[in-house]
Coordinates of C-alpha atoms in Angstrom, one line a residue:
X122 CA 137.7 224.4 -58.8
X123 CA 135.9 223.1 -55.7
X124 CA 132.7 221.2 -55.9
X125 CA 129.5 222.8 -54.7
X126 CA 129.7 220.8 -51.4
X127 CA 133.3 221.6 -50.9
X128 CA 132.7 225.3 -51.5
X129 CA 129.8 225.3 -49.1
X130 CA 132.0 223.8 -46.4
X131 CA 134.8 226.3 -47.0
X132 CA 132.4 229.3 -47.0
X133 CA 130.8 228.2 -43.7
X134 CA 134.2 227.9 -42.1
X135 CA 135.4 231.2 -43.7
X136 CA 132.5 233.0 -42.1
X137 CA 133.2 231.4 -38.7
X138 CA 136.9 232.3 -38.9
X139 CA 136.2 236.0 -39.8
X140 CA 133.6 236.4 -37.0
X141 CA 135.2 234.3 -34.2
X142 CA 138.9 233.9 -34.7
X143 CA 140.3 236.9 -36.7
X144 CA 139.0 239.6 -34.2
X145 CA 140.6 237.7 -31.3
X146 CA 143.7 236.2 -32.7
X147 CA 146.2 238.8 -31.5
X148 CA 144.7 238.8 -28.0
X149 CA 144.7 235.0 -27.8
X150 CA 148.3 235.0 -29.0
X151 CA 149.3 237.4 -26.2
X152 CA 147.4 235.3 -23.6
X153 CA 149.0 232.1 -24.8
X154 CA 145.8 230.2 -25.2
X155 CA 142.4 230.2 -26.9
X156 CA 139.2 229.7 -24.9
X157 CA 137.8 226.2 -24.5
X158 CA 134.6 227.4 -26.1
X159 CA 136.4 227.9 -29.4
X160 CA 137.6 224.3 -29.5
X161 CA 134.1 223.1 -28.6
X162 CA 132.5 225.3 -31.3
X163 CA 135.0 223.9 -33.9
X164 CA 134.0 220.4 -32.8
X165 CA 130.3 221.2 -33.1
X166 CA 130.9 222.3 -36.6
X167 CA 132.3 218.9 -37.4
X168 CA 135.7 220.0 -38.4
X169 CA 137.5 217.2 -36.6
X170 CA 135.6 214.6 -38.5
X171 CA 135.8 215.8 -42.1
X172 CA 137.3 212.6 -43.4
X173 CA 135.7 210.2 -41.0
X174 CA 132.8 208.0 -42.0
X175 CA 129.3 208.9 -40.8
X176 CA 129.0 205.8 -38.6
X177 CA 131.7 207.3 -36.4
X178 CA 130.2 210.8 -36.4
X179 CA 132.1 212.2 -39.3
X180 CA 131.0 213.8 -42.6
X181 CA 133.2 211.8 -45.0
X182 CA 133.8 215.1 -46.9
X183 CA 137.2 214.1 -48.3
X184 CA 140.8 215.4 -48.4
X185 CA 140.1 218.4 -50.7
X186 CA 137.4 219.7 -48.4
X187 CA 139.6 219.1 -45.3
X188 CA 142.6 220.9 -46.8
X189 CA 140.4 223.9 -47.8
X190 CA 139.1 224.1 -44.3
X191 CA 142.7 224.0 -42.9
X192 CA 143.5 227.0 -45.2
X193 CA 140.5 229.0 -44.0
X194 CA 141.3 228.3 -40.3
X195 CA 144.9 229.3 -40.8
X196 CA 143.8 232.6 -42.2
X197 CA 142.6 233.3 -38.6
X198 CA 145.3 231.5 -36.6
X199 CA 147.9 229.0 -37.8
X200 CA 148.2 227.1 -34.5
X201 CA 144.5 226.5 -34.4
X202 CA 144.6 225.3 -38.0
X203 CA 147.4 222.9 -37.2
X204 CA 145.3 221.4 -34.4
X205 CA 142.1 221.2 -36.6
X206 CA 144.1 219.6 -39.5
X207 CA 145.9 217.2 -37.1
X208 CA 142.8 215.6 -35.7
X209 CA 141.9 214.2 -39.2
X210 CA 145.4 213.5 -40.3
X211 CA 147.1 211.7 -38.7
X212 CA 145.0 211.0 -35.6
X213 CA 141.6 209.9 -37.0
X214 CA 143.2 208.3 -40.0
X215 CA 145.5 206.1 -37.9
X216 CA 142.6 205.0 -35.7
X217 CA 140.4 204.2 -38.8
X218 CA 143.1 202.1 -40.3
X219 CA 144.6 200.4 -37.3
X220 CA 142.2 200.8 -34.4
X221 CA 139.8 198.2 -33.0
X222 CA 136.2 199.1 -32.6
X223 CA 136.7 199.6 -28.9
X224 CA 139.7 201.9 -29.5
X225 CA 137.7 203.9 -32.0
X226 CA 134.8 204.3 -29.6
X227 CA 137.1 205.3 -26.6
X228 CA 139.7 207.3 -28.4
X229 CA 138.5 208.4 -31.8
X230 CA 134.8 209.3 -31.4
X231 CA 135.4 211.8 -28.6
X232 CA 137.9 213.6 -30.8
X233 CA 135.5 213.7 -33.8
X234 CA 132.7 215.0 -31.4
X235 CA 135.0 217.8 -30.2
X236 CA 135.2 216.5 -26.6
X237 CA 139.0 216.3 -26.7
X238 CA 141.7 217.0 -29.1
X239 CA 144.7 214.7 -29.6
X240 CA 148.5 214.8 -29.4
X241 CA 151.2 212.8 -31.0
X242 CA 154.1 211.8 -28.7
X243 CA 156.9 211.0 -31.2
X244 CA 159.8 213.4 -31.0
X245 CA 162.7 213.1 -28.6
X246 CA 165.2 215.8 -27.9
X247 CA 168.2 213.8 -29.0
X248 CA 166.8 212.8 -32.3
X249 CA 164.4 215.5 -33.6
X250 CA 162.4 214.0 -36.5
X251 CA 164.6 210.9 -36.8
X252 CA 162.2 208.4 -35.3
X253 CA 164.4 205.5 -36.0
X254 CA 166.4 206.4 -32.8
X255 CA 163.5 206.6 -30.4
X256 CA 164.7 205.7 -26.9
X257 CA 161.4 205.6 -25.0
X258 CA 161.1 202.0 -23.8
X259 CA 158.0 199.9 -23.3
X260 CA 158.5 196.7 -21.4
X261 CA 155.8 193.9 -21.2
X262 CA 154.7 193.0 -17.7
X263 CA 151.8 190.5 -17.8
X264 CA 149.0 192.0 -19.8
X265 CA 150.4 195.5 -19.5
X266 CA 153.2 197.6 -20.9
X267 CA 155.3 199.8 -18.6
X268 CA 156.7 202.8 -20.5
X269 CA 159.6 205.0 -19.5
X270 CA 161.3 207.8 -21.5
X271 CA 160.9 211.4 -22.5
X272 CA 159.2 213.2 -25.4
X273 CA 160.0 216.8 -26.6
X274 CA 158.2 219.5 -28.6
X275 CA 154.8 217.8 -28.1
X276 CA 152.0 220.1 -29.4
X277 CA 149.1 219.9 -27.0
X278 CA 151.2 217.9 -24.5
X279 CA 149.4 219.5 -21.6
X280 CA 146.0 220.2 -23.0
X281 CA 145.2 217.2 -25.2
X282 CA 142.8 214.6 -23.8
X283 CA 144.0 211.7 -26.0
X284 CA 147.4 210.8 -27.5
X285 CA 149.3 208.3 -29.7
X286 CA 152.7 207.4 -28.2
X287 CA 155.6 205.7 -30.0
X288 CA 158.0 203.6 -28.0
X289 CA 160.5 200.9 -28.6
X290 CA 159.3 197.4 -27.5
X291 CA 162.4 195.6 -28.9
X292 CA 165.5 197.9 -29.1
X293 CA 167.6 195.1 -30.8
X294 CA 165.2 195.2 -33.8
X295 CA 165.6 198.9 -34.5
X296 CA 162.7 200.3 -36.6
X297 CA 161.0 196.9 -36.6
X298 CA 160.9 197.0 -32.8
X299 CA 158.7 200.0 -32.3
X300 CA 155.0 200.0 -31.2
X301 CA 152.3 202.6 -31.0
X302 CA 150.1 203.0 -27.9
X303 CA 146.9 204.9 -27.2
X304 CA 147.0 206.9 -23.9
X305 CA 145.2 209.5 -21.9
X306 CA 147.6 212.3 -21.0
X307 CA 147.9 213.0 -17.3
X308 CA 147.2 209.4 -16.4
X309 CA 149.6 208.2 -13.7
X310 CA 153.2 208.1 -15.1
X311 CA 152.6 211.1 -17.5
X312 CA 154.3 214.3 -16.3
X313 CA 154.6 217.6 -18.1
X314 CA 158.2 218.7 -17.4
X315 CA 157.8 222.2 -18.9
X316 CA 155.8 224.2 -21.4
X317 CA 158.1 225.7 -24.0
X318 CA 158.1 229.4 -24.8
X319 CA 157.7 229.6 -28.6
X320 CA 158.4 232.1 -31.4
X321 CA 154.9 231.6 -32.8
X322 CA 151.9 229.2 -32.5
X323 CA 151.4 230.5 -29.0
X324 CA 147.7 229.6 -28.5
X325 CA 148.5 225.9 -28.3
X326 CA 151.0 224.5 -25.7
X327 CA 154.2 222.7 -26.7
X328 CA 155.7 220.6 -23.9
X329 CA 158.5 218.3 -22.8
X330 CA 157.0 215.2 -21.3
X331 CA 158.4 212.6 -18.9
X332 CA 157.0 209.1 -19.0
X333 CA 157.7 207.4 -15.6
X334 CA 156.4 203.8 -15.3
X335 CA 153.3 204.8 -17.4
X336 CA 151.2 201.7 -17.7
X337 CA 149.2 200.8 -20.9
X338 CA 147.0 197.7 -21.3
X339 CA 147.4 195.3 -24.2
X340 CA 144.0 196.5 -25.5
X341 CA 145.4 200.0 -26.0
X342 CA 148.2 198.9 -28.3
X343 CA 147.5 200.5 -31.7
X344 CA 148.1 198.1 -34.5
X345 CA 150.5 195.1 -34.3
X346 CA 153.4 195.1 -31.9
X347 CA 156.6 196.1 -33.8
X348 CA 154.7 197.9 -36.6
X349 CA 154.6 201.4 -34.9
X350 CA 157.3 202.9 -37.1
X351 CA 155.4 202.0 -40.3
X352 CA 152.1 203.1 -38.8
X353 CA 153.5 206.6 -38.0
X354 CA 155.2 207.1 -41.3
X355 CA 152.1 206.1 -43.3
X356 CA 150.2 209.1 -44.6
X357 CA 152.9 211.7 -44.3
X358 CA 152.0 213.0 -47.7
X359 CA 148.5 214.0 -46.4
X360 CA 150.0 215.7 -43.4
X361 CA 152.2 217.7 -45.7
X362 CA 149.2 218.8 -47.8
X363 CA 147.7 220.1 -44.6
X364 CA 150.8 222.1 -43.8
X365 CA 150.8 223.5 -47.4
X366 CA 147.2 224.6 -46.8
X367 CA 148.2 226.2 -43.5
X368 CA 150.9 228.2 -45.3
X369 CA 148.5 229.5 -47.9
X370 CA 146.1 230.6 -45.2
X371 CA 148.8 232.5 -43.4
X372 CA 150.1 234.0 -46.6
X373 CA 146.6 235.2 -47.6
X374 CA 146.1 236.9 -44.3
X375 CA 149.4 238.7 -44.5
X376 CA 148.7 239.7 -48.1
X377 CA 145.2 241.0 -47.2
X378 CA 146.6 243.1 -44.4
X379 CA 149.4 244.5 -46.6
X380 CA 146.9 245.3 -49.5
X381 CA 144.5 247.1 -47.2
X382 CA 147.3 249.1 -45.6
X383 CA 148.9 249.9 -49.0
X384 CA 145.5 251.3 -50.2
X385 CA 145.2 253.6 -47.1
X386 CA 148.7 254.7 -46.3
X387 CA 150.0 257.7 -48.2
X388 CA 153.6 258.5 -49.0
X389 CA 155.0 261.3 -51.2
X390 CA 151.5 262.4 -52.2
X391 CA 150.0 259.1 -53.2
X392 CA 149.0 255.8 -51.6
X393 CA 151.6 253.1 -51.3
X394 CA 149.9 250.8 -53.9
X395 CA 150.3 253.6 -56.4
X396 CA 154.1 253.4 -56.1
X397 CA 155.1 250.9 -58.7
X398 CA 157.7 249.1 -56.6
X399 CA 155.1 248.2 -53.9
X400 CA 152.4 247.5 -56.5
X401 CA 154.7 245.0 -58.2
X402 CA 155.5 243.4 -54.8
X403 CA 151.8 243.0 -54.0
X404 CA 151.2 241.6 -57.5
X405 CA 153.8 238.9 -57.0
X406 CA 152.5 238.1 -53.6
X407 CA 149.0 237.4 -55.0
X408 CA 150.5 235.3 -57.8
X409 CA 152.6 233.2 -55.5
X410 CA 149.7 232.6 -53.2
X411 CA 147.5 231.4 -56.0
X412 CA 150.2 229.1 -57.3
X413 CA 150.7 227.6 -53.8
X414 CA 147.0 227.0 -53.5
X415 CA 146.8 225.2 -56.8
X416 CA 149.8 223.0 -55.8
X417 CA 148.2 221.8 -52.6
X418 CA 144.7 221.3 -54.2
X419 CA 146.3 219.3 -57.0
X420 CA 148.1 217.1 -54.5
X421 CA 144.9 216.7 -52.4
X422 CA 142.8 215.7 -55.4
X423 CA 145.4 213.1 -56.5
X424 CA 145.6 211.8 -53.0
X425 CA 141.8 211.5 -52.7
X426 CA 141.6 209.7 -56.1
X427 CA 144.6 207.5 -56.3
X428 CA 146.3 207.1 -52.9
X429 CA 149.8 208.0 -51.9
X430 CA 151.2 211.1 -53.6
X431 CA 154.6 211.7 -51.9
X432 CA 156.2 213.9 -54.6
X433 CA 153.1 216.2 -55.2
X434 CA 152.7 216.7 -51.5
X435 CA 156.4 217.4 -50.9
X436 CA 156.4 220.0 -53.7
X437 CA 153.2 221.6 -52.4
X438 CA 154.6 221.9 -48.8
X439 CA 158.0 223.1 -50.0
X440 CA 156.6 225.8 -52.2
X441 CA 153.8 226.9 -50.0
X442 CA 155.8 227.1 -46.8
X443 CA 158.6 229.1 -48.5
X444 CA 155.9 231.3 -50.2
X445 CA 154.4 232.0 -46.7
X446 CA 157.7 233.2 -45.5
X447 CA 158.3 235.4 -48.5
X448 CA 154.8 236.9 -48.4
X449 CA 154.9 237.6 -44.7
X450 CA 158.4 239.2 -45.0
X451 CA 157.1 241.5 -47.7
X452 CA 153.9 242.3 -45.9
X453 CA 156.0 243.4 -42.9
X454 CA 158.2 245.5 -45.2
X455 CA 155.2 247.3 -46.6
X456 CA 154.0 248.1 -43.0
X457 CA 157.5 249.5 -42.3
X458 CA 158.2 250.2 -38.6
X459 CA 154.6 249.4 -37.7
X460 CA 155.0 245.9 -38.9
X461 CA 157.9 245.4 -36.5
X462 CA 155.7 246.2 -33.4
X463 CA 154.5 243.4 -31.3
X464 CA 150.7 243.0 -31.2
X465 CA 150.1 243.8 -34.9
X466 CA 148.6 241.1 -37.2
X467 CA 151.5 241.1 -39.6
X468 CA 154.1 240.7 -36.8
X469 CA 152.1 237.7 -35.5
X470 CA 151.7 236.2 -38.9
X471 CA 155.5 236.5 -39.5
X472 CA 156.2 234.6 -36.3
X473 CA 153.6 231.9 -36.9
X474 CA 154.7 231.0 -40.5
X475 CA 158.3 230.2 -39.6
X476 CA 157.7 226.7 -38.3
X477 CA 155.9 225.7 -41.5
X478 CA 159.3 225.0 -43.1
X479 CA 160.2 222.7 -40.1
X480 CA 157.4 220.4 -39.1
X481 CA 156.2 217.5 -41.1
X482 CA 159.4 217.5 -43.1
X483 CA 161.9 220.4 -43.3
X484 CA 162.5 222.1 -46.6
X485 CA 165.8 220.3 -46.8
X486 CA 164.2 216.9 -46.4
X487 CA 161.6 217.7 -49.0
X488 CA 164.2 218.8 -51.5
X489 CA 166.1 215.6 -50.9
X490 CA 162.9 213.6 -51.6
X491 CA 162.2 215.6 -54.8
X492 CA 165.8 215.2 -55.9
X493 CA 165.7 211.4 -55.5
X494 CA 162.5 211.4 -57.5
X495 CA 163.7 213.5 -60.4
X496 CA 167.0 211.6 -60.6
X497 CA 164.9 208.5 -61.4
X498 CA 162.8 210.1 -64.1
X499 CA 163.3 209.3 -67.7

């Protein structure tokens, strides 16, 4: 159960999503972007600062409230939900823990206020999610760092106003030679090579970025030099709770579309839901969605109360993301040929959910983490 405050936040966001996002989601998906006014409205609602303290413009509402908001926004559009969730975790969380007051004022507060949203420049095409092999190089020159390299699959790489960048400052030290930097995308030395064409999540750009003699001052190093790898990996459990919440939101939207259609569409003299095979399918969809929600809420509560919860977050993301795929597949099946037509809600939901088993830890990686944990039990 959510508290009265958490429920009030969720209900406010639910109303906003139903009125402002759901009616426009397919159109924005086809256009490949959402209007700037949407991102501004989300910022004005305080959704980028849900877990930030009031002194920095946040509401300090907690991880459970944040995850519930991510679910509600994902009901309208998963890519928008990903951006909303990402601003709190990891971006604001990293700045709160490792940033100086000046860095918080310049880079964090504008995100909380909705003036910009942020990006994370980690992934490189040769390595995927294996950050231990990052090749982007930062070389010290006086009181500045000069950075050269490339980054791939960067969400918001063209549209974000602020970013955290991971680069190697000492290649001989491996993981211990990596450092995080705060940058403004599109400053000199930052070049968008191309915008990727994606299966889903089309309302937010994903880019390949070239870094060519990009200069960053010492005062924009985030955390200690050489600690970037640890800084980035901290809090992955919270990020995974957010993806689990996204998955539940997408699955709910697909289920609601399928249920509505099954109550209206007639076949062989009765509505689809009156056919036992489809009625049973919808029953299982509803059950799996509820189970996935309880898993992510359980992980969120534990995280809020006790700190790191790697196993609970891994289980929540694994189950919820695979539930989203199963629910969206079955929703499309209930729609039949209509579900296969581009421009229908279930077709978009089916495309959007697929990446949920990939980012913030693939299903295979999560199973490996869980396997290692249960092997040590008892």
